[in-house]
Coordinates of C-alpha atoms in Angstrom, one line a residue:
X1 CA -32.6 -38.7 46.1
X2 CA -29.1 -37.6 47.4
X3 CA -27.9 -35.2 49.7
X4 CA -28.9 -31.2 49.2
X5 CA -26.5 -28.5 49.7
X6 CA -27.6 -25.8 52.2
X7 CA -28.1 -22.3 50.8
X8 CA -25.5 -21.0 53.3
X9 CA -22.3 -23.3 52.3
X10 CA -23.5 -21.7 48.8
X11 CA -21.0 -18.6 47.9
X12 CA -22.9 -15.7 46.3
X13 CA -23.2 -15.4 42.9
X14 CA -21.9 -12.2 41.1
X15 CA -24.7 -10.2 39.8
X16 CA -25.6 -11.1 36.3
X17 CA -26.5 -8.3 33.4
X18 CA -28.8 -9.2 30.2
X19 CA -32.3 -9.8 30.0
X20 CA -34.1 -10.4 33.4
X21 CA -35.2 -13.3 32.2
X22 CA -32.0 -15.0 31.3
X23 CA -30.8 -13.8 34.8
X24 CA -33.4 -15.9 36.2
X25 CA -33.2 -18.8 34.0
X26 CA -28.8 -18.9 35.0
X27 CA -30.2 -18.3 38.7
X28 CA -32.4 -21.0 39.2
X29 CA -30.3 -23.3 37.0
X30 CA -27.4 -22.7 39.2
X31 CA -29.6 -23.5 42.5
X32 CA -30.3 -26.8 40.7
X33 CA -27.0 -27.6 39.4
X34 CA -25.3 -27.2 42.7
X35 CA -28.4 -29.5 44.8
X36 CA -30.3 -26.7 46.4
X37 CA -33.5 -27.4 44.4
X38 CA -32.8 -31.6 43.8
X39 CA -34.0 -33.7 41.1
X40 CA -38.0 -34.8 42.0
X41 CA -38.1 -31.8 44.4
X42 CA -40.6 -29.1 43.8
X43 CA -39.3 -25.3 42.9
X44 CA -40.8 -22.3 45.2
X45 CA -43.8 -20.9 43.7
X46 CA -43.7 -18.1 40.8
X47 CA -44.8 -15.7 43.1
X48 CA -42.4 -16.2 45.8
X49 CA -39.5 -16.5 42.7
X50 CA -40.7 -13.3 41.6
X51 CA -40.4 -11.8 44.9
X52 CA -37.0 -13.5 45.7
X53 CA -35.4 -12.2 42.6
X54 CA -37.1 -9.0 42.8
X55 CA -38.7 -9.3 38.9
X56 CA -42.4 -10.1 38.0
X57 CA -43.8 -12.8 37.3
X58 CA -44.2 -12.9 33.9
X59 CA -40.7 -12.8 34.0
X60 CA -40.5 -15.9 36.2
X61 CA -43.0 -17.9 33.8
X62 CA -40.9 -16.9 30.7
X63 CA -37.7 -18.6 32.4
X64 CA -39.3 -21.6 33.6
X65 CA -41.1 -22.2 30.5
X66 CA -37.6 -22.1 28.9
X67 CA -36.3 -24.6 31.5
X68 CA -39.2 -27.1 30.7
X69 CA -38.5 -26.6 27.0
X70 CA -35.0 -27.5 27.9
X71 CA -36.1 -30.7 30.1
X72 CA -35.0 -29.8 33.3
X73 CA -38.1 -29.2 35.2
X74 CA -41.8 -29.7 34.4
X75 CA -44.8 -28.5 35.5
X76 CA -47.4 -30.8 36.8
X77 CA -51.1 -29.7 36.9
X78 CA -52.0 -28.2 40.2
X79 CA -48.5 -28.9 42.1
X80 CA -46.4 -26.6 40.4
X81 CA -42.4 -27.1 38.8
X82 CA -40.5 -30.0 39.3
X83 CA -36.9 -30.7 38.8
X84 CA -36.5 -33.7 36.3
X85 CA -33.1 -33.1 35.3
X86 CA -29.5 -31.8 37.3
X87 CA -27.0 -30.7 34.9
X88 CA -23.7 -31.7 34.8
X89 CA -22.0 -30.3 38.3
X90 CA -19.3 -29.3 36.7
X91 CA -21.0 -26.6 34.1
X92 CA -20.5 -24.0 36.6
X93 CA -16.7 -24.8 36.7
X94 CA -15.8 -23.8 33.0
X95 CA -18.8 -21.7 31.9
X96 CA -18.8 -17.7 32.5
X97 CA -20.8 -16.8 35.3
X98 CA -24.0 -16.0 33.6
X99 CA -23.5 -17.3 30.8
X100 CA -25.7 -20.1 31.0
X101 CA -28.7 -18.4 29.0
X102 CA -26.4 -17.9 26.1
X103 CA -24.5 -21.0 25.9
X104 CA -27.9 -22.6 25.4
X105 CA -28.9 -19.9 22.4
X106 CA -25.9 -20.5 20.9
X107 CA -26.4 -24.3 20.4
X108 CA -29.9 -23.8 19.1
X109 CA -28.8 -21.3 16.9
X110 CA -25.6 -23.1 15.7
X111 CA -28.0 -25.9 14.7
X112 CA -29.9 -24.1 12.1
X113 CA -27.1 -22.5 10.5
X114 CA -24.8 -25.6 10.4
X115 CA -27.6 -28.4 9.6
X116 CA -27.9 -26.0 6.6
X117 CA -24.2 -25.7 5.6
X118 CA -23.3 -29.2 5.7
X119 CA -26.2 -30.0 3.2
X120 CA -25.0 -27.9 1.2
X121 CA -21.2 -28.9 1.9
X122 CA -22.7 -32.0 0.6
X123 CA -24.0 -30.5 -2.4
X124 CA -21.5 -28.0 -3.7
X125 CA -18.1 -29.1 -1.9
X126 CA -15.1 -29.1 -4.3
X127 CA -12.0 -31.8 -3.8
X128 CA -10.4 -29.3 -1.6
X129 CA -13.1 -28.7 0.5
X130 CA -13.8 -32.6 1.2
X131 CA -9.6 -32.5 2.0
X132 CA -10.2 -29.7 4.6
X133 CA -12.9 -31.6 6.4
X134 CA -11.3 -34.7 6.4
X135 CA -7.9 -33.1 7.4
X136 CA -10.4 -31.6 10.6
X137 CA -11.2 -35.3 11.2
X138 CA -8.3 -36.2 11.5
X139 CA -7.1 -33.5 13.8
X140 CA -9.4 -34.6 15.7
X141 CA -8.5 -38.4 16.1
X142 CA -4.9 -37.2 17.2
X143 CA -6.5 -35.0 19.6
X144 CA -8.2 -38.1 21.6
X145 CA -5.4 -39.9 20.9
X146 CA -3.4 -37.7 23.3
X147 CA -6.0 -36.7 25.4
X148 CA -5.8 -33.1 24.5
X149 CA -8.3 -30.9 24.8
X150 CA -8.8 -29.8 20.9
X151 CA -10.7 -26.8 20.8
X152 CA -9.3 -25.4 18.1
X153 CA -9.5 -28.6 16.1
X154 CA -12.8 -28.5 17.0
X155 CA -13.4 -25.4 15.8
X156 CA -11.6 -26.1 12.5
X157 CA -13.8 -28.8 11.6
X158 CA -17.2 -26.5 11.9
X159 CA -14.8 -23.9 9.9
X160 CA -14.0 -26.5 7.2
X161 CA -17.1 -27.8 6.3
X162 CA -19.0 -23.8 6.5
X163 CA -16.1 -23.5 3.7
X164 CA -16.7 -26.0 1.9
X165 CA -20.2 -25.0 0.6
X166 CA -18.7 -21.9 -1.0
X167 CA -20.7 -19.4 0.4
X168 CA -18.9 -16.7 2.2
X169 CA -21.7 -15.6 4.4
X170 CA -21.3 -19.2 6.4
X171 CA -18.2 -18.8 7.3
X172 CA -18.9 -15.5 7.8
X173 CA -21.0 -16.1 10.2
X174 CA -19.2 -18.5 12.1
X175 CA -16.4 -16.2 12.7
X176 CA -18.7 -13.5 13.9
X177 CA -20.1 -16.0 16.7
X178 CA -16.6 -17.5 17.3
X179 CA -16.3 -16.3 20.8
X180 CA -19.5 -17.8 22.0
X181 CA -19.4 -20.6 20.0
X182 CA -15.6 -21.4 21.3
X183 CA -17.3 -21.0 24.9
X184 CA -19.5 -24.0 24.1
X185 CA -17.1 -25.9 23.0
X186 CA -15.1 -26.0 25.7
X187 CA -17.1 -26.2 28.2
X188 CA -18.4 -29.6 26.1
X189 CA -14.6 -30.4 25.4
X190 CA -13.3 -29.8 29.4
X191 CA -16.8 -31.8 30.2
X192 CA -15.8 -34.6 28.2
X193 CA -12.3 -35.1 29.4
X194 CA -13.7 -35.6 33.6
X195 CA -16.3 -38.2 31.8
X196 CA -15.7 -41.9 30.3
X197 CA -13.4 -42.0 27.1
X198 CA -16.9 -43.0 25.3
X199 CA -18.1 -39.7 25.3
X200 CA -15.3 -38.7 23.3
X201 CA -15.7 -41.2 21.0
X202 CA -19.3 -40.6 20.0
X203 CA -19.0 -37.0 19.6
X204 CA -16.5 -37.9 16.9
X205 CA -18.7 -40.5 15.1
X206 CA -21.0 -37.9 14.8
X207 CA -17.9 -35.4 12.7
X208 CA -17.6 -38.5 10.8
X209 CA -20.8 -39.0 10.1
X210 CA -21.2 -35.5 8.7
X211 CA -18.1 -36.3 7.0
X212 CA -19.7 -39.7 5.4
X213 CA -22.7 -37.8 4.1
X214 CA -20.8 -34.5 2.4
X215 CA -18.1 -37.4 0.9
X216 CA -21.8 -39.0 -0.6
X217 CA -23.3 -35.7 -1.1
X218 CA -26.1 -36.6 0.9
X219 CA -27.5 -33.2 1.4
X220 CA -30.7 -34.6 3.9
X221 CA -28.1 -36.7 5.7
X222 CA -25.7 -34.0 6.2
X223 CA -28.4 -32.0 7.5
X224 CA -29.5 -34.2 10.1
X225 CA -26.2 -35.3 11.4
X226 CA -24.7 -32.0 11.4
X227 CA -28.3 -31.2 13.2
X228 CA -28.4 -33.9 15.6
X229 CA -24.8 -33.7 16.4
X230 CA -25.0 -29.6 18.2
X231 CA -27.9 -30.8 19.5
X232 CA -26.1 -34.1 21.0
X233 CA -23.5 -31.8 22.4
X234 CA -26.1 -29.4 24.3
X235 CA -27.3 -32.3 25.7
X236 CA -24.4 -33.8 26.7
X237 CA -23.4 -30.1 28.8
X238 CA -26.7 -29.3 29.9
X239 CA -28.2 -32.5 30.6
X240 CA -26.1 -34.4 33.0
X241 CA -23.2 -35.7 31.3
X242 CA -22.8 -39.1 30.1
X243 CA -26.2 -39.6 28.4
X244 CA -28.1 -42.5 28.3
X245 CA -27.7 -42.2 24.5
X246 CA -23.8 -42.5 25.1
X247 CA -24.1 -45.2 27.4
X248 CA -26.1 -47.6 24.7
X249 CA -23.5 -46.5 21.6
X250 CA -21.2 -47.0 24.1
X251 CA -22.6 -51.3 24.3
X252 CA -23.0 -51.4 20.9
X253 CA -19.3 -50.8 20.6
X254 CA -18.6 -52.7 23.0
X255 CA -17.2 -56.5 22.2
X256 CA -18.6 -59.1 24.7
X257 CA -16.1 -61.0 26.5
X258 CA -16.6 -64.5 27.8

């Protein structure tokens, strides 16, 4: 089960404003990202959160509930919430402090707005649309070439293909989120650099795949890969890493040696 960290060798965390129950979701996220509560080990009960934390406990309930809908801990009947999932340690080291709760609206927000411009990318894109995207793609393919960062490549691609629809109001959009959404992506981006090269890789199979189903005007395909893709990526920051979902595209793109 590995070693825990003691609460004392943890430094105190700075005091976080927003909605009390996001502060308690980033709390007792943090306590389990750094080994204070580990995987298979049972959280304190509502009640003594609540009085911990100084909040109710309807307040408690609403953050665990959306730390079960995220898969890190589960409730079983009669025992309480257990952890099922550590994060990624290193979340802590590039994300704001407290900014935990957001990140994770973002990517659930990002998904229903950019599923919904790359279908109709797919449908309405002009030939200079489909250049910009595939100019973004290849941006992109220099960027893990040199092991650069590439956050603003990043960003260019979701930019290019919320253009390419031709409907100001989704790039519109974009740019009005750009600061939070640039936060998730870096934190995904730095993430991906400290893990194998293959989680690079996929993430950019998944541009191309967007790519491949605008280019065939595939409006449900668009959808779904733009979809699944900011939904790969919040995994891939929030739910330990190098997923096992990496590690089999990773085999299957893998040639056997004998």
């Amino acid at each position: 089960m590995g070693s825990t960290v003691k609460r004392d060798d943890i430094p105190e965390r700075p005091a976080v404003t927003g909605k009390l129950s996001d502060r308690v979701y980033d709390h007792v996220l943090s306590q389990i990202t750094v080994g204070i509560y580990p995987v298979n080990s049972r959280l304190p009960p509502e009640t003594r959160l609540a009085d911990q934390l100084g909040v109710s406990r309807p307040v408690v309930r609403e953050a665990l509930m959306r730390l079960r809908d995220d898969g890190v801990v589960a409730s079983r009947q009669g025992a309480g919430s257990f952890v099922m999932r550590r994060p990624a340690a290193d979340v802590y080291n590039y994300a704001p402090v407290g900014s935990i709760a957001d990140i994770q609206r973002c990517f659930v927000f990002r998904i229903g707005i950019e599923g919904e411009a790359a279908a109709l990318a797919a449908r309405d894109h002009d030939p200079e649309g489909l250049r910009r995207i595939r100019d973004a793609i290849a941006a992109l393919d220099q960027v893990i070439a040199d092991a650069a960062l590439g956050v603003e490549e990043d960003i260019a691609f979701h930019r290019s293909v919320a253009e390419a629809t031709g409907n100001r109001f989704f790039a519109a959009t974009l740019a009005a989120i750009q600061s939070q959404v640039r936060v998730g992506i870096t934190l995904n981006r730095n993430l991906s650099l400290i893990q194998p090269r293959d989680r690079l890789l996929r993430g950019q199979e998944e541009h191309r795949a967007v790519l491949d189903a605008i280019a065939s005007r595939d409006e449900a395909g668009a959808r779904e890969a733009m979809r699944s893709h900011i939904e790969n990526a919040r995994k891939r920051v929030f739910e330990g890493g190098y997923s096992m979902r990496d590690r089999c595209w990773s085999m299957s793109h893998t040639k056997t040696k004998i």
